[in-house]
Coordinates of N, CA and C in Angstrom, one line a residue:
X25 N 15.2 -7.6 -4.7 CA 13.8 -7.7 -5.0 C 13.1 -7.8 -3.7
X26 N 11.9 -7.1 -3.6 CA 11.1 -7.0 -2.4 C 9.8 -7.7 -2.7
X27 N 9.4 -8.6 -1.8 CA 8.2 -9.4 -2.0 C 7.3 -9.2 -0.7
X28 N 6.1 -9.0 -0.9 CA 5.2 -8.7 0.2 C 3.9 -9.5 0.0
X29 N 3.4 -10.1 1.0 CA 2.1 -10.8 1.0 C 1.2 -10.0 1.9
X30 N 0.0 -9.6 1.4 CA -0.9 -8.9 2.3 C -2.3 -9.4 2.1
X31 N -3.1 -9.3 3.1 CA -4.5 -9.8 3.0 C -5.4 -8.8 2.2
X32 N -5.0 -7.5 2.1 CA -5.8 -6.6 1.3 C -4.8 -5.5 0.7
X33 N -4.9 -5.2 -0.5 CA -4.0 -4.3 -1.2 C -4.8 -3.2 -1.9
X34 N -4.4 -1.9 -1.6 CA -5.0 -0.8 -2.3 C -3.9 -0.2 -3.2
X35 N -4.0 -0.3 -4.5 CA -3.0 0.2 -5.4 C -3.6 0.5 -6.8
X36 N -3.2 1.6 -7.4 CA -3.6 2.0 -8.7 C -5.1 1.9 -8.9
X37 N -5.9 2.3 -7.9 CA -7.3 2.4 -8.0 C -8.0 1.1 -7.8
X38 N -7.3 0.0 -7.5 CA -7.8 -1.3 -7.3 C -7.7 -1.7 -5.8
X39 N -8.7 -2.4 -5.3 CA -8.7 -3.0 -4.0 C -8.8 -4.5 -4.2
X40 N -7.7 -5.2 -3.8 CA -7.6 -6.6 -4.1 C -7.5 -7.4 -2.7
X41 N -7.9 -8.6 -2.7 CA -7.7 -9.5 -1.6 C -6.3 -10.0 -1.4
X42 N -6.1 -11.2 -0.9 CA -4.8 -11.7 -0.7 C -3.9 -11.6 -1.9
X43 N -2.9 -10.8 -1.8 CA -2.0 -10.6 -3.0 C -0.6 -10.6 -2.7
X44 N 0.2 -11.0 -3.7 CA 1.7 -10.9 -3.6 C 2.1 -9.7 -4.4
X45 N 2.9 -8.8 -3.7 CA 3.4 -7.6 -4.4 C 4.9 -7.8 -4.6
X46 N 5.3 -7.6 -5.8 CA 6.8 -7.8 -6.1 C 7.3 -6.4 -6.6
X47 N 8.3 -5.9 -6.0 CA 9.0 -4.7 -6.5 C 10.4 -5.0 -6.8
X48 N 10.8 -4.8 -8.0 CA 12.2 -5.2 -8.4 C 13.1 -3.9 -8.5
X49 N 12.7 -2.8 -8.0 CA 13.5 -1.6 -8.0 C 13.0 -0.6 -9.1
X50 N 12.2 -1.1 -10.0 CA 11.6 -0.3 -11.1 C 10.1 -0.4 -11.3
X51 N 9.6 -1.7 -11.1 CA 8.3 -2.0 -11.4 C 7.6 -2.8 -10.3
X52 N 6.3 -2.5 -10.1 CA 5.5 -3.2 -9.1 C 4.7 -4.2 -9.9
X53 N 4.7 -5.4 -9.5 CA 3.8 -6.5 -10.1 C 2.9 -7.0 -9.0
X54 N 1.7 -7.2 -9.2 CA 0.7 -7.7 -8.2 C 0.2 -9.0 -8.8
X55 N 0.3 -10.1 -8.0 CA -0.2 -11.4 -8.3 C -1.2 -11.9 -7.3
X56 N -2.1 -12.7 -7.6 CA -2.9 -13.4 -6.6 C -2.1 -14.3 -5.8
X57 N -2.4 -14.5 -4.6 CA -1.6 -15.4 -3.7 C -1.8 -16.8 -4.1
X58 N -0.6 -17.5 -4.4 CA -0.6 -18.9 -4.7 C 0.3 -19.6 -3.8
X59 N 1.5 -19.1 -3.5 CA 2.4 -19.7 -2.6 C 3.3 -18.7 -2.0
X60 N 3.8 -18.9 -0.8 CA 4.7 -18.0 -0.2 C 6.1 -18.6 -0.3
X61 N 7.1 -17.7 -0.6 CA 8.5 -18.1 -0.7 C 9.2 -17.6 0.6
X62 N 10.4 -18.1 0.8 CA 11.1 -17.7 2.0 C 11.4 -16.2 2.1
X63 N 11.5 -15.5 1.0 CA 11.8 -14.1 0.9 C 10.6 -13.2 1.0
X64 N 9.4 -13.8 1.2 CA 8.2 -13.0 1.3 C 7.9 -12.5 2.7
X65 N 7.6 -11.2 2.8 CA 7.2 -10.6 4.0 C 5.7 -10.6 4.1
X66 N 5.2 -11.1 5.2 CA 3.7 -11.2 5.4 C 3.3 -10.0 6.3
X67 N 2.3 -9.2 5.8 CA 1.7 -8.1 6.5 C 0.2 -8.3 6.5
X68 N -0.3 -8.7 7.7 CA -1.8 -8.9 7.7 C -2.5 -7.5 7.7
X69 N -3.6 -7.5 7.1 CA -4.4 -6.2 7.0 C -4.1 -5.5 5.7
X70 N -4.8 -4.3 5.6 CA -4.7 -3.5 4.4 C -3.3 -2.8 4.2
X71 N -2.8 -2.8 3.0 CA -1.6 -2.1 2.7 C -1.9 -1.2 1.4
X72 N -1.5 0.0 1.5 CA -1.6 0.9 0.3 C -0.2 1.2 -0.3
X73 N -0.1 1.2 -1.6 CA 1.2 1.5 -2.3 C 1.1 2.9 -2.8
X74 N 1.9 3.8 -2.2 CA 1.8 5.2 -2.4 C 3.1 5.8 -3.0
X75 N 3.0 6.9 -3.7 CA 4.1 7.6 -4.3 C 4.9 8.3 -3.3
X76 N 6.2 8.1 -3.2 CA 7.1 8.7 -2.2 C 7.2 10.2 -2.4
X77 N 7.1 10.7 -3.6 CA 7.2 12.1 -3.9 C 6.0 12.9 -3.4
X78 N 4.9 12.3 -3.3 CA 3.6 12.9 -2.9 C 3.2 12.6 -1.5
X79 N 4.1 11.9 -0.8 CA 3.7 11.4 0.6 C 4.4 12.2 1.6
X80 N 3.6 12.6 2.7 CA 4.2 13.3 3.8 C 3.3 12.9 5.1
X81 N 3.7 13.5 6.2 CA 3.0 13.2 7.5 C 1.5 13.6 7.4
X82 N 1.2 14.5 6.6 CA -0.2 14.9 6.5 C -1.1 13.9 5.9
X83 N -0.5 13.1 5.0 CA -1.2 12.0 4.4 C -1.6 10.9 5.4
X84 N -0.6 10.6 6.3 CA -0.8 9.7 7.4 C -1.9 10.2 8.3
X85 N -1.8 11.5 8.6 CA -2.9 12.1 9.5 C -4.2 12.0 8.9
X86 N -4.4 12.3 7.6 CA -5.7 12.2 6.9 C -6.2 10.8 7.0
X87 N -5.4 9.8 6.7 CA -5.8 8.4 6.6 C -6.2 7.9 8.0
X88 N -5.4 8.3 9.0 CA -5.7 7.9 10.4 C -7.0 8.5 10.9
X89 N -7.3 9.7 10.5 CA -8.6 10.3 10.9 C -9.8 9.6 10.3
X90 N -9.6 8.9 9.1 CA -10.7 8.1 8.5 C -10.9 6.8 9.2
X91 N -9.9 6.4 10.0 CA -9.9 5.1 10.7 C -10.3 5.4 12.2
X92 N -11.3 4.7 12.7 CA -11.7 4.9 14.1 C -10.7 4.3 15.1
X93 N -10.9 4.7 16.3 CA -9.9 4.3 17.4 C -9.8 2.8 17.6
X94 N -10.9 2.1 17.2 CA -10.9 0.6 17.4 C -10.1 0.0 16.3
X95 N -9.6 0.7 15.4 CA -8.8 0.1 14.3 C -9.7 -0.3 13.1
X96 N -11.0 -0.1 13.2 CA -11.9 -0.5 12.1 C -11.6 0.4 10.8
X97 N -11.5 -0.3 9.7 CA -11.2 0.4 8.5 C -12.5 1.2 8.0
X98 N -12.2 2.4 7.4 CA -13.3 3.1 6.9 C -13.8 2.4 5.6
X99 N -14.8 3.0 5.0 CA -15.4 2.6 3.7 C -14.2 2.5 2.7
X100 N -13.9 1.4 2.2 CA -12.8 1.2 1.2 C -12.9 2.2 0.0
X101 N -14.1 2.3 -0.4 CA -14.4 3.2 -1.6 C -14.0 4.7 -1.2
X102 N -14.3 5.1 0.0 CA -14.0 6.5 0.4 C -12.5 6.6 0.5
X103 N -11.8 5.7 1.1 CA -10.4 5.7 1.2 C -9.7 5.7 -0.2
X104 N -10.2 4.8 -1.0 CA -9.6 4.8 -2.4 C -9.9 6.1 -3.1
X105 N -11.1 6.7 -3.0 CA -11.3 8.0 -3.6 C -10.4 9.1 -3.1
X106 N -10.1 9.1 -1.8 CA -9.2 10.1 -1.3 C -7.8 9.9 -1.9
X107 N -7.3 8.7 -1.9 CA -6.0 8.4 -2.5 C -5.9 8.8 -3.9
X108 N -6.9 8.4 -4.7 CA -7.0 8.7 -6.1 C -7.1 10.2 -6.4
X109 N -8.0 10.9 -5.7 CA -8.2 12.3 -5.9 C -6.9 13.1 -5.6
X110 N -6.1 12.6 -4.6 CA -4.9 13.3 -4.2 C -3.7 12.8 -5.1
X111 N -3.9 11.9 -6.0 CA -2.8 11.4 -6.9 C -1.7 10.8 -6.0
X112 N -2.1 10.0 -5.0 CA -1.1 9.5 -4.1 C -0.6 8.1 -4.5
X113 N -1.4 7.4 -5.3 CA -1.0 6.0 -5.7 C 0.3 6.0 -6.5
X114 N 1.2 5.1 -6.2 CA 2.4 4.9 -6.9 C 2.1 4.4 -8.3
X115 N 2.8 4.9 -9.3 CA 2.6 4.5 -10.7 C 4.0 4.0 -11.2
X116 N 4.0 2.8 -11.9 CA 5.2 2.3 -12.5 C 5.8 3.4 -13.4
X117 N 7.1 3.5 -13.5 CA 7.8 4.4 -14.4 C 7.5 5.9 -14.1
X118 N 7.2 6.1 -12.8 CA 6.9 7.5 -12.4 C 8.2 8.3 -12.0
X119 N 9.3 7.6 -11.9 CA 10.5 8.2 -11.5 C 10.7 8.4 -10.0
X120 N 9.8 7.8 -9.2 CA 9.9 7.9 -7.8 C 9.9 6.5 -7.2
X121 N 10.0 6.4 -5.9 CA 10.0 5.1 -5.2 C 8.6 4.9 -4.6
X122 N 8.2 3.6 -4.5 CA 6.9 3.4 -3.8 C 7.1 3.4 -2.3
X123 N 6.0 3.7 -1.6 CA 6.0 3.5 -0.1 C 4.8 2.5 0.1
X124 N 5.1 1.5 0.9 CA 4.2 0.5 1.3 C 3.7 0.9 2.7
X125 N 2.4 1.3 2.8 CA 1.9 1.8 4.1 C 0.8 0.9 4.6
X126 N 1.1 0.3 5.8 CA 0.1 -0.5 6.5 C -0.9 0.4 7.1
X127 N -2.1 0.2 6.7 CA -3.2 1.1 7.2 C -3.8 0.6 8.5
X128 N -4.1 1.5 9.4 CA -4.6 1.2 10.7 C -4.7 2.5 11.4
X129 N -5.2 2.4 12.7 CA -5.3 3.6 13.5 C -3.9 4.2 13.8
X130 N -2.9 3.4 13.7 CA -1.5 3.9 13.7 C -0.9 3.4 12.4
X131 N -0.9 4.1 11.3 CA -0.3 3.7 10.1 C 1.2 3.4 10.2
X132 N 1.7 2.5 9.5 CA 3.1 2.1 9.6 C 3.7 2.0 8.2
X133 N 4.9 2.6 7.9 CA 5.6 2.4 6.7 C 6.4 1.1 6.8
X134 N 6.2 0.2 5.8 CA 6.9 -1.1 5.7 C 8.2 -0.9 5.0
X135 N 9.3 -1.1 5.7 CA 10.6 -1.0 5.1 C 10.9 -2.0 4.0
X136 N 11.6 -1.6 2.9 CA 11.8 -2.5 1.8 C 13.2 -3.2 1.9
X137 N 14.0 -2.9 2.9 CA 15.3 -3.5 3.0 C 15.4 -4.5 4.1

């Protein structure tokens, strides 16, 4: 089981504040932050949950171009619209794996192992 705590989450068309994301190998569950467990990975800043089958280096390039060199995030709505219109959000029962992408001027994929 993979547990992640982030200060901002973009997933399934929603933008949430401090959230716990749990991935059990099949389903993603998002809960409001209540308490941290020893197995929880903390990632400060925005994280997007994307579909691995639709993800490539061009997606990272597009997102990084929306983020200025100082690391300031673009308009959340604009970023969410880009991800939704490109069908990049991970969906439960889609038959693929999620990718947890830390957003910033240098986006990073968060390993699940």
